[in-house]
PDB file of C-alpha atoms in Angstrom:
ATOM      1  CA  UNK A   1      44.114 117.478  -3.879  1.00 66.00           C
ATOM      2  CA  UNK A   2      46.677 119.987  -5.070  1.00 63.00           C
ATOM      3  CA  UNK A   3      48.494 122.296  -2.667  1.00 61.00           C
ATOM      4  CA  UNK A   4      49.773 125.723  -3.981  1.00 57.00           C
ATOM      5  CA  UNK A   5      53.633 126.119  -3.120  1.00 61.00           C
ATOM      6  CA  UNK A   6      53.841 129.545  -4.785  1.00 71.00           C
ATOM      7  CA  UNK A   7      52.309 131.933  -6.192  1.00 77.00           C
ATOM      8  CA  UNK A   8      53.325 132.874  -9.694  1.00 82.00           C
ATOM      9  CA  UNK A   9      55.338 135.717  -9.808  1.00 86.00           C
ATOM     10  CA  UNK A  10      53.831 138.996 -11.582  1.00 87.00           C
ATOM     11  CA  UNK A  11      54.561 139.238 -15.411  1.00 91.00           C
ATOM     12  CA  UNK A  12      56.495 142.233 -15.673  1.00 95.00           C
ATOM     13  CA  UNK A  13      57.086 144.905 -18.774  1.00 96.00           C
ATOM     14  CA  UNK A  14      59.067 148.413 -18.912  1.00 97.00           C
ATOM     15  CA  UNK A  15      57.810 151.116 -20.696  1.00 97.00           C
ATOM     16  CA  UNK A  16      60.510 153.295 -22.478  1.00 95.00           C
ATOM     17  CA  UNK A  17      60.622 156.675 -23.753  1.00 94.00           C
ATOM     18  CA  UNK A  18      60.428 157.364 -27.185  1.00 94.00           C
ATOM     19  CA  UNK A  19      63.215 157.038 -28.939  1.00 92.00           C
ATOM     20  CA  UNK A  20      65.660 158.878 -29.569  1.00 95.00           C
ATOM     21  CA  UNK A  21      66.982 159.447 -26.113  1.00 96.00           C
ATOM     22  CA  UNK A  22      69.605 162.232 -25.491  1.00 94.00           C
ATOM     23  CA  UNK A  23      71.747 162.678 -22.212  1.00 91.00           C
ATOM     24  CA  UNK A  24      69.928 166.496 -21.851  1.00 88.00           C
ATOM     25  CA  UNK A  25      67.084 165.447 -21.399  1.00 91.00           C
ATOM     26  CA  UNK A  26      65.045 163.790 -18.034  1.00 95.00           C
ATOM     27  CA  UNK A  27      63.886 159.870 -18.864  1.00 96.00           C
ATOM     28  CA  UNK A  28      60.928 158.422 -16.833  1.00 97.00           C
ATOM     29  CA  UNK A  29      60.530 154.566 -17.016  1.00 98.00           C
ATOM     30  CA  UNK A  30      57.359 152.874 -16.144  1.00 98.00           C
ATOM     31  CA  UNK A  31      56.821 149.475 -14.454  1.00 97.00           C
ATOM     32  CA  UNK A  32      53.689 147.753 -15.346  1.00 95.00           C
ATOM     33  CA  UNK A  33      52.600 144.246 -14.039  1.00 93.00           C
ATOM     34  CA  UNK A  34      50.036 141.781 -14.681  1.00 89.00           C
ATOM     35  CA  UNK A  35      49.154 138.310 -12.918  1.00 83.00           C
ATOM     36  CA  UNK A  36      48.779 134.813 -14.131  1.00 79.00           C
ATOM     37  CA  UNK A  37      45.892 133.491 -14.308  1.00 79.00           C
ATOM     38  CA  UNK A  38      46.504 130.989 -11.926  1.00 73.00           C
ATOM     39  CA  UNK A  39      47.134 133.481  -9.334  1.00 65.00           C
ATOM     40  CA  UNK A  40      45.178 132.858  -6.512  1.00 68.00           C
ATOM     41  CA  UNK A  41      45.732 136.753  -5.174  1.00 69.00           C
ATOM     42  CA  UNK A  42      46.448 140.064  -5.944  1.00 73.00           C
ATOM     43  CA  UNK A  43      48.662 141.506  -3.901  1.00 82.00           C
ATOM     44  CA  UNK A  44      50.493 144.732  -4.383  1.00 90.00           C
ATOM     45  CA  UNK A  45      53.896 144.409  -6.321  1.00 93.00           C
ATOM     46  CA  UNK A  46      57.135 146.149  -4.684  1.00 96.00           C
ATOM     47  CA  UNK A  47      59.508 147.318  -7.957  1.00 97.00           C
ATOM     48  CA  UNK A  48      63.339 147.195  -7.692  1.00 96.00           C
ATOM     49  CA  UNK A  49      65.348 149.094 -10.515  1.00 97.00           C
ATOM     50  CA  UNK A  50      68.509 148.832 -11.856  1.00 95.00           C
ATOM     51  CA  UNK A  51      70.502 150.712 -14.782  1.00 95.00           C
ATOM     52  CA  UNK A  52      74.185 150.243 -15.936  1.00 93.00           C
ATOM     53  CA  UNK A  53      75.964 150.079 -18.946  1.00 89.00           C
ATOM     54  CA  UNK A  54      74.525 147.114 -21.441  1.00 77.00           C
ATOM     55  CA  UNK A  55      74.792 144.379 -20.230  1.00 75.00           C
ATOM     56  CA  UNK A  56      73.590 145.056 -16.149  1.00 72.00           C
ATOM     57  CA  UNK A  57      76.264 143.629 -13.576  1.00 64.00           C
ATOM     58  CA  UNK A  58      75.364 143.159 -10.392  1.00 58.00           C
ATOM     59  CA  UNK A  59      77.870 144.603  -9.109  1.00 60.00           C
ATOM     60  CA  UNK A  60      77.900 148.200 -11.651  1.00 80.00           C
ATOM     61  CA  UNK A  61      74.658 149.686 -11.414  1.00 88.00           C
ATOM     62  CA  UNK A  62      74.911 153.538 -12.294  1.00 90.00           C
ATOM     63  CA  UNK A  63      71.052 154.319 -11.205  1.00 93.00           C
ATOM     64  CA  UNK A  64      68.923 152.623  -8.475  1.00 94.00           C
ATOM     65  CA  UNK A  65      65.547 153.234  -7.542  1.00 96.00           C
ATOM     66  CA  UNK A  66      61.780 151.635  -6.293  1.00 97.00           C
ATOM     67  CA  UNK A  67      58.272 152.399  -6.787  1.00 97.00           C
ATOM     68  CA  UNK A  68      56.702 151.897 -10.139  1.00 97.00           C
ATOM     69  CA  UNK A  69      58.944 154.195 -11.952  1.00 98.00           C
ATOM     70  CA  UNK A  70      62.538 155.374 -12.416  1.00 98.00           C
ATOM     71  CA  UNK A  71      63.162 159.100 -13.024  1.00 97.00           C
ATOM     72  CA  UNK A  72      66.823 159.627 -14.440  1.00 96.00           C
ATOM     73  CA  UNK A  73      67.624 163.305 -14.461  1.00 94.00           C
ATOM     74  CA  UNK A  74      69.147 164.792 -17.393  1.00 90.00           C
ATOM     75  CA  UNK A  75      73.094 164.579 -17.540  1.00 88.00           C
ATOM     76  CA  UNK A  76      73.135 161.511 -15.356  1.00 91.00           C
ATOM     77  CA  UNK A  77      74.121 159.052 -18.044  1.00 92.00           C
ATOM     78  CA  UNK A  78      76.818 160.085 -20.815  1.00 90.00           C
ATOM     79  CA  UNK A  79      76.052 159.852 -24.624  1.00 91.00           C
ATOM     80  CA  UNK A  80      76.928 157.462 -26.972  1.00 91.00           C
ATOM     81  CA  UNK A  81      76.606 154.430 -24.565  1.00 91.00           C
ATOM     82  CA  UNK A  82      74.196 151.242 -24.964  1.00 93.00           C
ATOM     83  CA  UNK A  83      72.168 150.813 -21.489  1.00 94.00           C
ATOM     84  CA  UNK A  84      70.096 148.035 -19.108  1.00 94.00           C
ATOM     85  CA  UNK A  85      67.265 148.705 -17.341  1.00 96.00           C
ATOM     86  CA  UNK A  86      66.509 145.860 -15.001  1.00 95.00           C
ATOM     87  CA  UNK A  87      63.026 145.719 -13.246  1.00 96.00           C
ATOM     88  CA  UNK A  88      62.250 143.291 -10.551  1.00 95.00           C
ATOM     89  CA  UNK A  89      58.724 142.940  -9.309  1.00 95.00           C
ATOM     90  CA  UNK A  90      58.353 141.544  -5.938  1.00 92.00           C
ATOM     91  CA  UNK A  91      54.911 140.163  -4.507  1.00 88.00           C
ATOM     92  CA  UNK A  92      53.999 138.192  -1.342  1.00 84.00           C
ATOM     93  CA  UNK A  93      53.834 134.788  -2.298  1.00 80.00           C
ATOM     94  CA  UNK A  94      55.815 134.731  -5.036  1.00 84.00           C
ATOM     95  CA  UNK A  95      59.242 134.413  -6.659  1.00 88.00           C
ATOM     96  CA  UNK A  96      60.498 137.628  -7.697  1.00 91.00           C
ATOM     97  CA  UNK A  97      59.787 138.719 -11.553  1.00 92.00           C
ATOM     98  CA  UNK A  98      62.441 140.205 -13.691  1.00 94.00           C
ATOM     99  CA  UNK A  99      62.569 142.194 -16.994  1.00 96.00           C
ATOM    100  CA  UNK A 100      65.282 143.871 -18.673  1.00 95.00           C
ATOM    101  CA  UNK A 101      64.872 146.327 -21.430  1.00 95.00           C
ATOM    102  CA  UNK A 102      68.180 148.375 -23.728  1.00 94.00           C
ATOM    103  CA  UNK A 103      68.363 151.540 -24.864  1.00 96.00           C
ATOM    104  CA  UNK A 104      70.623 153.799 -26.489  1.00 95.00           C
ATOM    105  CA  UNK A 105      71.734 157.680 -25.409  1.00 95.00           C
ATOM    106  CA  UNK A 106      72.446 159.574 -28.540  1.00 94.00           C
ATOM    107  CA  UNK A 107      74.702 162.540 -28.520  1.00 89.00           C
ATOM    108  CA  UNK A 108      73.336 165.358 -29.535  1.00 86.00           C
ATOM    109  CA  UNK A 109      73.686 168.166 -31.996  1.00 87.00           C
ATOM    110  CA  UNK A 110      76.188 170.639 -31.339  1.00 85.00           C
ATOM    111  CA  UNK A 111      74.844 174.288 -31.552  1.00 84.00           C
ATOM    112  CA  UNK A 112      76.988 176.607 -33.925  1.00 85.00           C
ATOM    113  CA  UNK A 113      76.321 180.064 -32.510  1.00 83.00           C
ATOM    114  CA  UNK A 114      78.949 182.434 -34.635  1.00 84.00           C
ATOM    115  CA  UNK A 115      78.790 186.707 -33.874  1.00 83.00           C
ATOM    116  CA  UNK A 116      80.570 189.400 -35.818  1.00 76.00           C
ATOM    117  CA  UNK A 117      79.554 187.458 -39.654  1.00 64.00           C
ATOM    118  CA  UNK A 118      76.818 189.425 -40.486  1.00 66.00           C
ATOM    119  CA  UNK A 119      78.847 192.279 -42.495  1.00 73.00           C
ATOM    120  CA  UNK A 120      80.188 193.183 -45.751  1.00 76.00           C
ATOM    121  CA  UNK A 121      83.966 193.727 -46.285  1.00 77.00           C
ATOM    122  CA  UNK A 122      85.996 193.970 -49.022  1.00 80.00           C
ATOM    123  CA  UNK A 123      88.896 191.394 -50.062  1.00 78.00           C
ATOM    124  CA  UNK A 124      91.640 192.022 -48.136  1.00 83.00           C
ATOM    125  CA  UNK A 125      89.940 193.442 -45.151  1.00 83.00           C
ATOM    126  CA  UNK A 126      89.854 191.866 -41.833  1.00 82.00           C
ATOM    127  CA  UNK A 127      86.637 190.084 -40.525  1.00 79.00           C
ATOM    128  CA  UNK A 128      86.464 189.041 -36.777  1.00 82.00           C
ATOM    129  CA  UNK A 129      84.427 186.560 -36.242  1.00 83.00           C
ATOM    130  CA  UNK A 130      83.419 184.906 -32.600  1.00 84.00           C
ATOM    131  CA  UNK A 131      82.545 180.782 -32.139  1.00 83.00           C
ATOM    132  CA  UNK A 132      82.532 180.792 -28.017  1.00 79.00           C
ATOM    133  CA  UNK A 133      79.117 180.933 -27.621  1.00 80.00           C
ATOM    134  CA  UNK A 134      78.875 177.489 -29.608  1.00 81.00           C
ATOM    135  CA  UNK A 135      78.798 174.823 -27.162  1.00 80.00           C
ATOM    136  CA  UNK A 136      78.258 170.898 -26.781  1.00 83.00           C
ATOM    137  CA  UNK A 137      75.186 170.538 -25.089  1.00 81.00           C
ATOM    138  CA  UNK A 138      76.311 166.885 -24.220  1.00 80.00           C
ATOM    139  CA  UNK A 139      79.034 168.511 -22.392  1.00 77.00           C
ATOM    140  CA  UNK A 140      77.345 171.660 -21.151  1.00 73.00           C
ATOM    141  CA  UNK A 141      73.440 172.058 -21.116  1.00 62.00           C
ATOM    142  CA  UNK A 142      72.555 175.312 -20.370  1.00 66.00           C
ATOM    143  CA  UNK A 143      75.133 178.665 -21.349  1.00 67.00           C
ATOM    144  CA  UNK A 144      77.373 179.815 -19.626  1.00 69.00           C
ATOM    145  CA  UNK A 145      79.540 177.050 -20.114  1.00 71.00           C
ATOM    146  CA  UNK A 146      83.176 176.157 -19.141  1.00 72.00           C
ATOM    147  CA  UNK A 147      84.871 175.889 -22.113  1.00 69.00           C
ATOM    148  CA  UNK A 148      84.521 172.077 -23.518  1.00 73.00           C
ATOM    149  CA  UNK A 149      88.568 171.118 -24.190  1.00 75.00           C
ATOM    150  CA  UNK A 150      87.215 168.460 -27.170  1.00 75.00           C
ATOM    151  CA  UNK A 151      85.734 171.624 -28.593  1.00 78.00           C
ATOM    152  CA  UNK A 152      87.574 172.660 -31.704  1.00 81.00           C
ATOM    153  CA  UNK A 153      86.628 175.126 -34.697  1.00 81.00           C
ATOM    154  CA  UNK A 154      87.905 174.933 -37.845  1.00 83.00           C
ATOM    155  CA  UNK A 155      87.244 177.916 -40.552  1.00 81.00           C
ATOM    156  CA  UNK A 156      87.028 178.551 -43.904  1.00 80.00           C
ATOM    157  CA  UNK A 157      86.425 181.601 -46.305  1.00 74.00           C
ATOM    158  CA  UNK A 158      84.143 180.693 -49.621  1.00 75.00           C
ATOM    159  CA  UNK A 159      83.896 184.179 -51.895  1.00 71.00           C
ATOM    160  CA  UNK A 160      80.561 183.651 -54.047  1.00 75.00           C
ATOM    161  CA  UNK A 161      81.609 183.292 -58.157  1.00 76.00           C
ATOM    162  CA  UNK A 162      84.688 181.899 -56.943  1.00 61.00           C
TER     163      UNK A 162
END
């Protein structure tokens, strides 16, 4: 006869959120887990997560958590960047399972907010214009804002004909 050492541990998948992902907004993963069929039992799987910077390192996790899933709150991981979500499933019986899953953070679109523009003046006439309510929302959410020092402006005047 045949002893059972182990069970089979649980076959484990991530569900992402839709792409694209941006650094102002919250991300939810979701742990899911199914069973071999030579599992003898059933028993409830314990989830271990862990995000860093593609690839994970033990040792550089930015984001832990447990429970079948991970909330990261908006602003908690910086644009631009490649990441690893790790997901280990643990079950009585059995060897641990493991699934990693990347994903990008995209910067996004700066918002242009410009006051003063909406005039007509003659050539040679003065025309204030104001860009400080423009802001990176990468850098700075929700207005007010401290001013973002890689925040520059750059302007230009186009007469129409010419």
């Amino acid at each position: 006869p045949l002893t059972a050492v182990a069970l089979p541990p649980p076959i484990l998948s991530v569900d992402l959120p839709p792409a694209p992902l941006f650094a102002t907004t919250d991300l939810f993963f979701t742990a899911k887990a199914s069973f071999s069929a030579c599992a003898t039992t059933r028993s409830p799987v314990a989830y271990t997560w862990y995000l860093g910077e593609a690839p994970v390192s033990s040792s550089k996790h930015l984001i832990t958590g447990s429970g079948a899933t991970l909330s990261v709150p908006a602003g908690s991981l910086p644009a631009g960047k490649a990441y690893t979500v790790m997901l280990q499933g643990l079950q009585d019986g059995s060897p641990p399972g493991t699934v990693e899953r990347e994903f990008a953070i995209r910067a996004s679109d700066l918002v242009a907010q410009i006051g003063g523009g909406a005039k007509l003046v003659s050539r040679g006439r003065s025309l204030p214009l104001d860009a400080s309510p423009s802001r990176d929302p990468d850098f700075c959410g929700t207005p007010p804002c401290a001013t973002d020092p890689g925040l520059s402006f750059r302007w230009t005047c186009e007469l129409p004909g010419g």
